Short mmCIF file of C-alpha atoms in Angstrom, two decimals:
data_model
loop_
_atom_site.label_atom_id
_atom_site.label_comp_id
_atom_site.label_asym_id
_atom_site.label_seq_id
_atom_site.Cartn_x
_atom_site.Cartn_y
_atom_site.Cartn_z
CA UNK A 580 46.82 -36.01 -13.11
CA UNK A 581 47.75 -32.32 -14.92
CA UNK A 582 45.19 -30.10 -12.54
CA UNK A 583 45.09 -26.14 -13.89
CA UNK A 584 43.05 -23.77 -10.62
CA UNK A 585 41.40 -20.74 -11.88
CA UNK A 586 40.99 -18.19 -9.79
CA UNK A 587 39.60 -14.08 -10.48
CA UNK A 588 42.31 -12.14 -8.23
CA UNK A 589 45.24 -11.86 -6.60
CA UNK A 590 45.20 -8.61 -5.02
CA UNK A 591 43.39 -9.95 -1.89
CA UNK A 592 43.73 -13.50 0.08
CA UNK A 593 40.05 -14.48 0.96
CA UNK A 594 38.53 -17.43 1.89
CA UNK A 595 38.41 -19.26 -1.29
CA UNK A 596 41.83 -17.89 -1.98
CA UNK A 597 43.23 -19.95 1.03
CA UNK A 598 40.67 -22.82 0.07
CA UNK A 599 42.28 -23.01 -3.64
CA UNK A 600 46.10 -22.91 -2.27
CA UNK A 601 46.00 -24.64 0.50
CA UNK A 602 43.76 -27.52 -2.43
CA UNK A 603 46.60 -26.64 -4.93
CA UNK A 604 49.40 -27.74 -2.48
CA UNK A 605 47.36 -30.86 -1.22
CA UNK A 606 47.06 -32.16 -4.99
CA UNK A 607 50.94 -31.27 -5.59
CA UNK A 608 52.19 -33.57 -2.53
CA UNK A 609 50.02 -35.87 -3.25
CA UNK A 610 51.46 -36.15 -6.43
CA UNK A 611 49.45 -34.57 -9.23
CA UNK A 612 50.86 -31.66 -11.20
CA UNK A 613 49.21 -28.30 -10.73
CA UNK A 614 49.25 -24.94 -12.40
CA UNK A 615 47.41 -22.13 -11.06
CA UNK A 616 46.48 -18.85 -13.34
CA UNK A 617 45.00 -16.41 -11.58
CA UNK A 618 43.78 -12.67 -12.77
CA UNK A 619 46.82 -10.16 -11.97
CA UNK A 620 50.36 -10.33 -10.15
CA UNK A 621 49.32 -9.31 -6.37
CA UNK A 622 49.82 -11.06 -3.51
CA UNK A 623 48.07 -14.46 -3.75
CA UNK A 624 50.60 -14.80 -6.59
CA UNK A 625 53.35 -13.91 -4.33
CA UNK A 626 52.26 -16.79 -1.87
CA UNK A 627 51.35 -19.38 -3.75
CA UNK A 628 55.35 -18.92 -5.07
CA UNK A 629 55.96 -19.09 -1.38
CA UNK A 630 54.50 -22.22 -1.40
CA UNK A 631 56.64 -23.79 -4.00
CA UNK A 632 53.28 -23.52 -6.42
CA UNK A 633 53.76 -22.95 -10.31
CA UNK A 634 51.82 -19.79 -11.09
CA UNK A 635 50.58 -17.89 -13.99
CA UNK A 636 49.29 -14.54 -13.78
CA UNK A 637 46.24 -13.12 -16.24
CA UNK A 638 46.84 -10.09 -17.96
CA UNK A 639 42.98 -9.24 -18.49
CA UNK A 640 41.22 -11.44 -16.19
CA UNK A 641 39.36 -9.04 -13.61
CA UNK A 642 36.92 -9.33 -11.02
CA UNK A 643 34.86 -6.13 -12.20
CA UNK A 644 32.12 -6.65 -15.38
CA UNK A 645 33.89 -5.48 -18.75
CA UNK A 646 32.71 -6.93 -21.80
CA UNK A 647 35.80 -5.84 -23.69
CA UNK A 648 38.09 -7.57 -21.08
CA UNK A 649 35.83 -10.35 -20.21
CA UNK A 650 36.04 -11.67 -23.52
CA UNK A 651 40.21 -11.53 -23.92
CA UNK A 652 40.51 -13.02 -20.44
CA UNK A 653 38.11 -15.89 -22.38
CA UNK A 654 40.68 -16.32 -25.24
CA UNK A 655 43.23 -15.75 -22.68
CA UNK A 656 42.14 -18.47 -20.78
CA UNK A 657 42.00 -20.83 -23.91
CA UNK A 658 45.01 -19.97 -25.18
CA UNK A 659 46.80 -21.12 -21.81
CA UNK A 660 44.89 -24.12 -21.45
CA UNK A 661 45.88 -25.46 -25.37
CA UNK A 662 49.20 -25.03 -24.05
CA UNK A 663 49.00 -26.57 -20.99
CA UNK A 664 46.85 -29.21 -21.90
CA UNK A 665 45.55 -30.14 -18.77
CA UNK A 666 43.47 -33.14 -17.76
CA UNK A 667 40.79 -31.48 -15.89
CA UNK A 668 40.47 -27.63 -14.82
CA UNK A 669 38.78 -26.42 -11.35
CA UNK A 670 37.65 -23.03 -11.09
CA UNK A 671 36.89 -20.95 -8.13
CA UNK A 672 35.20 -17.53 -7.87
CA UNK A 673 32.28 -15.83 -9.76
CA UNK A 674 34.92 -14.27 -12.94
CA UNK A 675 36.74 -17.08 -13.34
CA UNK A 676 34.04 -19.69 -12.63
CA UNK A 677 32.13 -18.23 -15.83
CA UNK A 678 34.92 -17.84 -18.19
CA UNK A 679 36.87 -20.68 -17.44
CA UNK A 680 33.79 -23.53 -17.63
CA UNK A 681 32.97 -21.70 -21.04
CA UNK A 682 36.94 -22.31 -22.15
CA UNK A 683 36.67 -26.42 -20.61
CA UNK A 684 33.81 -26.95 -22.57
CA UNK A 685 35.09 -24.98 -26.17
CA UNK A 686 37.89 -27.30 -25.74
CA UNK A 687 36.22 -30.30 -24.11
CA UNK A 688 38.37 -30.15 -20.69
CA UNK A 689 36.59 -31.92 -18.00
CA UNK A 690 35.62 -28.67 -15.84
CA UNK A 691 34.95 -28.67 -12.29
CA UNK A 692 33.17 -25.37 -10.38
CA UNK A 693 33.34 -24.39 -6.85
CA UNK A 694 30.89 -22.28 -5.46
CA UNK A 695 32.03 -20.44 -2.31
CA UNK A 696 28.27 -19.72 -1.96
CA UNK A 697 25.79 -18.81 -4.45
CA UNK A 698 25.18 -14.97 -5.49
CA UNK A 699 21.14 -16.04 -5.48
CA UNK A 700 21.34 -16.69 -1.72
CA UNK A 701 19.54 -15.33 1.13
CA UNK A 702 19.98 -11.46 1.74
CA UNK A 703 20.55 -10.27 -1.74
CA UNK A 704 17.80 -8.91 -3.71
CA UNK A 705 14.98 -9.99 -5.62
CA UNK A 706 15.85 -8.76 -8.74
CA UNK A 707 18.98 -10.07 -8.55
CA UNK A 708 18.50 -13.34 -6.83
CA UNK A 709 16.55 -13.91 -10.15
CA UNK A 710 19.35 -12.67 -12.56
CA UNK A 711 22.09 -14.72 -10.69
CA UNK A 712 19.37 -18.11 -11.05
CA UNK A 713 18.81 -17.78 -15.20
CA UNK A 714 22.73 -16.92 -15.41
CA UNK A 715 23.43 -20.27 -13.07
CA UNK A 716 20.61 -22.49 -14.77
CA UNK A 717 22.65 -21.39 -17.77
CA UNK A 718 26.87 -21.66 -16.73
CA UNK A 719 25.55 -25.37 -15.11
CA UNK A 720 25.68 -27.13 -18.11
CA UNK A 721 29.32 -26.03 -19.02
CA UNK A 722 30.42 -27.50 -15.68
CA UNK A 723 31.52 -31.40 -15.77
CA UNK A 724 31.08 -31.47 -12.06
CA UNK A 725 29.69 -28.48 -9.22
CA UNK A 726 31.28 -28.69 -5.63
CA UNK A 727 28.92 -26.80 -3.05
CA UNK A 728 30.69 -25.74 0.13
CA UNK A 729 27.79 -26.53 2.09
CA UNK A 730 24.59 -29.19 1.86
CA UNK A 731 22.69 -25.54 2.43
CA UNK A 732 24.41 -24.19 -1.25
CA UNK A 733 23.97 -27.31 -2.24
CA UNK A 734 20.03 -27.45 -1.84
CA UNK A 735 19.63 -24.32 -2.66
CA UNK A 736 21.24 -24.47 -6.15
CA UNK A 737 18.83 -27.93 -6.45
CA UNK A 738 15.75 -25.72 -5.45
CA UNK A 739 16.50 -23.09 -8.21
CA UNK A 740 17.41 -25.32 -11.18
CA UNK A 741 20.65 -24.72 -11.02
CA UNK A 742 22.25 -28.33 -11.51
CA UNK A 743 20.91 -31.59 -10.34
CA UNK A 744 21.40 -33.74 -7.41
CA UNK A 745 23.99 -35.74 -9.43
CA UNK A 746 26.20 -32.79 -10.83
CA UNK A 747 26.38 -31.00 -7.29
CA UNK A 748 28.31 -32.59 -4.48
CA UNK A 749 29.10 -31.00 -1.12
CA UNK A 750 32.52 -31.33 0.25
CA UNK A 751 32.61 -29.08 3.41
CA UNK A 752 35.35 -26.92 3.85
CA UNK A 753 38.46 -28.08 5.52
CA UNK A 754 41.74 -26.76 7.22
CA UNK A 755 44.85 -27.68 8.17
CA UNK A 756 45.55 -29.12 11.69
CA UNK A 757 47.33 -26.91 14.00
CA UNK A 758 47.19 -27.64 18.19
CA UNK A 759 45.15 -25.06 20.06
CA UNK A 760 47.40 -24.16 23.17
CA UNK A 761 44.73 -22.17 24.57
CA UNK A 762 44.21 -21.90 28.81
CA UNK A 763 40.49 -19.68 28.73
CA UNK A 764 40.01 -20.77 32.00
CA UNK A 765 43.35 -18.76 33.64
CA UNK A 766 43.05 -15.34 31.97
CA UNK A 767 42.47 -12.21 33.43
CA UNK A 768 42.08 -9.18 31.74
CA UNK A 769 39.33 -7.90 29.44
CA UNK A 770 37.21 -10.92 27.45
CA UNK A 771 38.91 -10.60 24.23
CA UNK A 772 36.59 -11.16 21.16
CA UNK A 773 37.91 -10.85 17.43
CA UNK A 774 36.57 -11.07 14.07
CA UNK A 775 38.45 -11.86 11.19
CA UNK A 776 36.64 -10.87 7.88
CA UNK A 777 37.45 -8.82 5.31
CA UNK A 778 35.60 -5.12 5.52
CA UNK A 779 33.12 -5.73 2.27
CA UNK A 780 30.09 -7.02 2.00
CA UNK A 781 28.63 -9.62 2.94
CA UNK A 782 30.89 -9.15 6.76
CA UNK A 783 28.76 -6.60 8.78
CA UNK A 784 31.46 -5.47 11.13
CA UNK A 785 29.16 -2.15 11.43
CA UNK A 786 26.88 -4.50 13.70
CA UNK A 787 28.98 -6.30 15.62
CA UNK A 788 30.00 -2.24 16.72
CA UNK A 789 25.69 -1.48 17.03
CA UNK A 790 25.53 -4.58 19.72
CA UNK A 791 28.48 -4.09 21.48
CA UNK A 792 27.51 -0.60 22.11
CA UNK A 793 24.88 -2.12 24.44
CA UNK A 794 27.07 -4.31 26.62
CA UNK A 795 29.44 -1.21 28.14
CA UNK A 796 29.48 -2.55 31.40
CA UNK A 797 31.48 -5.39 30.98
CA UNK A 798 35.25 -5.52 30.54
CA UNK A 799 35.52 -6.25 26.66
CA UNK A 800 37.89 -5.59 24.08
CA UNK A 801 37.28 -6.44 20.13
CA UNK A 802 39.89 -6.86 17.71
CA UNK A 803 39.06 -7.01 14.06
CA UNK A 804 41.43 -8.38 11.79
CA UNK A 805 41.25 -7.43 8.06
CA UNK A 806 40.80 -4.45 5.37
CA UNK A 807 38.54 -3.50 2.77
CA UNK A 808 36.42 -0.53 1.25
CA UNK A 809 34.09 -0.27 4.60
CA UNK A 810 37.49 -0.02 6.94
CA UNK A 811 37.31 3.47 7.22
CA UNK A 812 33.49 4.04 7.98
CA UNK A 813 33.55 1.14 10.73
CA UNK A 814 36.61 3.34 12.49
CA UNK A 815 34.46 6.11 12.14
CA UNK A 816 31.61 4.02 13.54
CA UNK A 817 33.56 3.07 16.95
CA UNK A 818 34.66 6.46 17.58
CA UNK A 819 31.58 8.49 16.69
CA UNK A 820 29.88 5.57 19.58
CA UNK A 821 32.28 6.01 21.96
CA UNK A 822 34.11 2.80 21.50
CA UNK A 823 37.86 3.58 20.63
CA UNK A 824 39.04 2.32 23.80
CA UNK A 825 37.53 -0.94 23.41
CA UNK A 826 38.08 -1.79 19.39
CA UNK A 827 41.69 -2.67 18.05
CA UNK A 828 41.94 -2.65 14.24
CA UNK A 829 44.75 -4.70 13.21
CA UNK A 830 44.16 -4.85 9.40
CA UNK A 831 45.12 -7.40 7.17
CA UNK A 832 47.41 -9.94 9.30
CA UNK A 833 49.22 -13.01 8.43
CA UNK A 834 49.49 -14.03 12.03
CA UNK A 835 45.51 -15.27 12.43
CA UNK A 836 46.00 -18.08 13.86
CA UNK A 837 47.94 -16.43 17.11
CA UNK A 838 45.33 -13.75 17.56
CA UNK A 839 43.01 -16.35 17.71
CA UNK A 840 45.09 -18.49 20.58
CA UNK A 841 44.73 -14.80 22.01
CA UNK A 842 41.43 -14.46 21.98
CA UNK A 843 38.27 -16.04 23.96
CA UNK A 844 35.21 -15.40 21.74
CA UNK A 845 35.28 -15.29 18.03
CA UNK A 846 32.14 -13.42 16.19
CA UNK A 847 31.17 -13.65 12.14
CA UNK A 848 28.39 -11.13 11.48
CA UNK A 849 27.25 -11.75 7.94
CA UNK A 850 24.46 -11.05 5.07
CA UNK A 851 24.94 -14.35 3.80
CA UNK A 852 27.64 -16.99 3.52
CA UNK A 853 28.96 -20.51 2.05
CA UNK A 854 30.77 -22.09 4.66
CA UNK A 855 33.73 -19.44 6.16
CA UNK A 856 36.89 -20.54 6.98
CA UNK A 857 37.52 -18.24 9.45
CA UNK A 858 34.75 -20.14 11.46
CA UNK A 859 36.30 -23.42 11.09
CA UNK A 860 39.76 -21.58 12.27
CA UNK A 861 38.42 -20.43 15.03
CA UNK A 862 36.87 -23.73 16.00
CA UNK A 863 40.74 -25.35 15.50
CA UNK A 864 41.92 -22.95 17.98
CA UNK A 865 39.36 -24.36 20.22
CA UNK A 866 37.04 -21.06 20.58
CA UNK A 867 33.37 -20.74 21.06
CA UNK A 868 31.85 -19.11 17.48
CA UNK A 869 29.03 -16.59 17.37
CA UNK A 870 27.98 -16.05 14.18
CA UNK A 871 24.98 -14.92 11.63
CA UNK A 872 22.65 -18.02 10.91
CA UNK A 873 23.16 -18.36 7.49
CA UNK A 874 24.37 -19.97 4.69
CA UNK A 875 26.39 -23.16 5.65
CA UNK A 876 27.29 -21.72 9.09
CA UNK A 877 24.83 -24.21 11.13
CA UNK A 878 26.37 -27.06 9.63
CA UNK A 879 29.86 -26.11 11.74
CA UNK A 880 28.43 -24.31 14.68
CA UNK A 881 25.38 -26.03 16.68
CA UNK A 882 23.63 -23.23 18.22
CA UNK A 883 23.87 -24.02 22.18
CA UNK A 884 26.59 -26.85 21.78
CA UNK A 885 30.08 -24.80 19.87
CA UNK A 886 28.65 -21.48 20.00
CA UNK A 887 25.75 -19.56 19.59
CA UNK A 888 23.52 -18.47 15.93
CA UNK A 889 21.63 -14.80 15.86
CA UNK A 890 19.25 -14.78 12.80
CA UNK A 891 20.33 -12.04 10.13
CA UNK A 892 20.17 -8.27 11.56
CA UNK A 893 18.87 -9.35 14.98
CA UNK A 894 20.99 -6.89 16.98
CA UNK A 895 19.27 -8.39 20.33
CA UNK A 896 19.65 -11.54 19.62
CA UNK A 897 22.98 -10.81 18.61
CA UNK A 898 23.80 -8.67 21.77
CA UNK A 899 22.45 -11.52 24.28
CA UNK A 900 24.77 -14.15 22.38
CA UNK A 901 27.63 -12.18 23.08
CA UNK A 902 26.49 -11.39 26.89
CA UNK A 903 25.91 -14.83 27.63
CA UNK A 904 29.54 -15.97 26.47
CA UNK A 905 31.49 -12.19 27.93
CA UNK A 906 29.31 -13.43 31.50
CA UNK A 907 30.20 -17.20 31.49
CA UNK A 908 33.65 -18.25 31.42
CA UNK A 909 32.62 -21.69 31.87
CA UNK A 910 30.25 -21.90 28.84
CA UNK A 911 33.33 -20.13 27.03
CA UNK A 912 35.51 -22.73 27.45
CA UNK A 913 32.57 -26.14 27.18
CA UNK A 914 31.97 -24.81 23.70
CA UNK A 915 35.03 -24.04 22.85
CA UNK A 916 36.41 -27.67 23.01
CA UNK A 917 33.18 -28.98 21.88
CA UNK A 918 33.96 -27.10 18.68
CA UNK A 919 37.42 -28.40 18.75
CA UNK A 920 36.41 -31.87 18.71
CA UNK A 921 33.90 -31.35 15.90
CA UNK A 922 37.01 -29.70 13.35
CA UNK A 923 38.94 -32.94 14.45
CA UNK A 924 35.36 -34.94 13.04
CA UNK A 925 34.29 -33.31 10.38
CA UNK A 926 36.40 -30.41 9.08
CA UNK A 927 40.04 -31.38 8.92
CA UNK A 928 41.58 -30.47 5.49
CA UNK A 929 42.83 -34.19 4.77
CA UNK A 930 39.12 -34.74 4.83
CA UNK A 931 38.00 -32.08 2.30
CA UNK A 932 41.18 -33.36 -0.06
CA UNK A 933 40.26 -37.13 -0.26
CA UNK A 934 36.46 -35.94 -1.29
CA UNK A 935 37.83 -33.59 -3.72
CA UNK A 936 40.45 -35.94 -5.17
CA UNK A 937 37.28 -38.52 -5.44
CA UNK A 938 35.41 -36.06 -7.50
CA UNK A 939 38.11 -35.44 -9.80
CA UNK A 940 38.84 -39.20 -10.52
CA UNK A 941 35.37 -40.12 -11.14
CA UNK A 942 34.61 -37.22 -13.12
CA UNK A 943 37.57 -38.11 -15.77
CA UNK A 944 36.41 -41.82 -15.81
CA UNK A 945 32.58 -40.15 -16.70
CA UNK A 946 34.65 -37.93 -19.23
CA UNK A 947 36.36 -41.04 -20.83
#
């Protein structure tokens, strides 16, 4: 099977970043031949070479709204795919979910869409949640096929018209195996939390920061790994509360999974989300999760059983999460491997490939 993966930018590696190469390299070994083109020559291009992955970067594809460039990175887009002539494209991000289902369909490629969570989901606006539904209910009927990260995107597209229960599948997220070598249970030394998220909306490292301030009398130290436009207020944030002693900022790190065999608790404060990675890392590594109930998130962590849910901008119930698990070692550790076990279950990345690889074969027998 000739794949081609869209994807908006390469400047950053976010979640679906990872979630398209680590898909890209899956279909490759197993076989199929793969393309990706992807808006701009940063550094996703520069890994997915790494990763022995054929590569073509867009000259005008680009994450921000221009009408001008938005409609070249269209003919773009089609020009590439008459060339490449491939058997069924799968798209990924908002950009290059809209203007690569509009070049399938003008040239009757069997498109496939990804959503890595819906921009009409909890936390965003009104107004916008209902521009985002008419512009969905619209872009739906370009795709051949919708994967939702999550059975909660999935519903949730069903509920506002977007798609139907036969053109939207959920395939959970999935990662690759790696053995947690992780000994909770014989470390002394401050109770190391970490988030990893980038420093952009929807992450709300700003109040992780606001609960922490709250729990000063335990021995605590938070790390957070990543970068972004809000970097520089958060820093400001920690130091204008007092909190520079306690905070590490390690920026953007390619090392994730050892800081995460470093640390003991690992925290996701979000607005809104699909189904994060970085949770289903952390659960790998064998950590307890606390994290914002939304989005997918409770269908990886079971509040009480692999970690502990806070509704959205409750900073107590937030702050008593995170005081339970700093005060209980042993709950630490129970949850931890309880989340371990589920990743081996449900969330392994050999998993999410045979679903995906199932979607693409019977959508080209529907096509044909």
């Amino acid at each position: 099977m000739k794949i081609a993966y869209v994807i908006t930018r390469s400047d950053v590696i976010g979640g679906a970043s990872v979630h398209l190469l680590d898909l890209a390299l899956g279909a490759q070994q197993a076989g199929h031949d793969v393309v990706i083109l992807v808006g701009g020559a940063g550094v996703f291009l520069k890994k997915a070479q790494q990763l022995g992955l054929r590569c073509v970067a867009l000259k005008y594809m680009v994450r921000e709204i221009n009408v001008i460039k938005d409609y070249q990175a269209y003919l773009e887009l089609r020009k590439i795919f008459q060339a490449l002539q491939p058997q069924l494209v799968h798209v990924h991000s908002s950009k290059a979910g809209v203007l690569g289902r509009l070049a399938g369909r003008r040239l009757a490629i069997p498109t496939i869409f990804t959503a890595h969570g819906w921009a009409f989901t909890e936390g965003v606006s009104p107004a916008k949640r209902r521009a985002y539904i008419l512009i969905e209910r619209l872009l739906a009927r370009f795709a051949s096929r919708i994967i939702a990260v999550s059975d909660y995107d999935r519903n949730l597209a069903i509920r506002a018209g977007v798609g139907n229960r036969d053109l939207i599948a959920t395939i959970h997220n999935g990662m690759p195996n790696l053995q947690p070598a992780i000994n909770v249970d014989k470390r002394t030394g401050p109770v190391r939390l970490i988030m990893v998220a980038r420093f952009d909306a929807p992450k709300k490292q700003s109040d992780l920061l606001s609960a922490l301030r709250g729990l000063r009398k335990y021995d605590w130290v938070v790390e957070f790994v990543g970068d972004g436009p809000t970097l520089m207020d958060v820093q400001q944030q920690a130091r204008t509360m007092g909190l520079s002693d306690h905070v590490v900022f390690s920026g953007a790190c390619d090392d994730v999974p050892d800081r995460l065999q470093n640390s003991d608790i690992f925290i996701l404060v979000s607005d809104w989300e699909g189904l994060p990675l970085s949770i289903l890392e952390a659960m790998r590594a064998g950590l307890p999760v606390i994290a914002s109930n939304v989005g997918g998130i409770p269908e990886a962590v079971s509040d009480g059983v692999n970690g502990l849910l806070a509704n959205r901008q409750d900073m107590n119930a937030l702050r008593s999460a995170i005081e339970r698990l700093i005060a209980h070692p042993e709950v630490r550790i129970e949850m931890g491997e309880a989340g371990r076990r589920r990743f081996e279950n449900e969330f392994t990345f050999e998993k999410m490939l045979a679903r995906t690889l199932d979607v693409y074969d019977s959508t080209l027998k529907a096509a044909h």
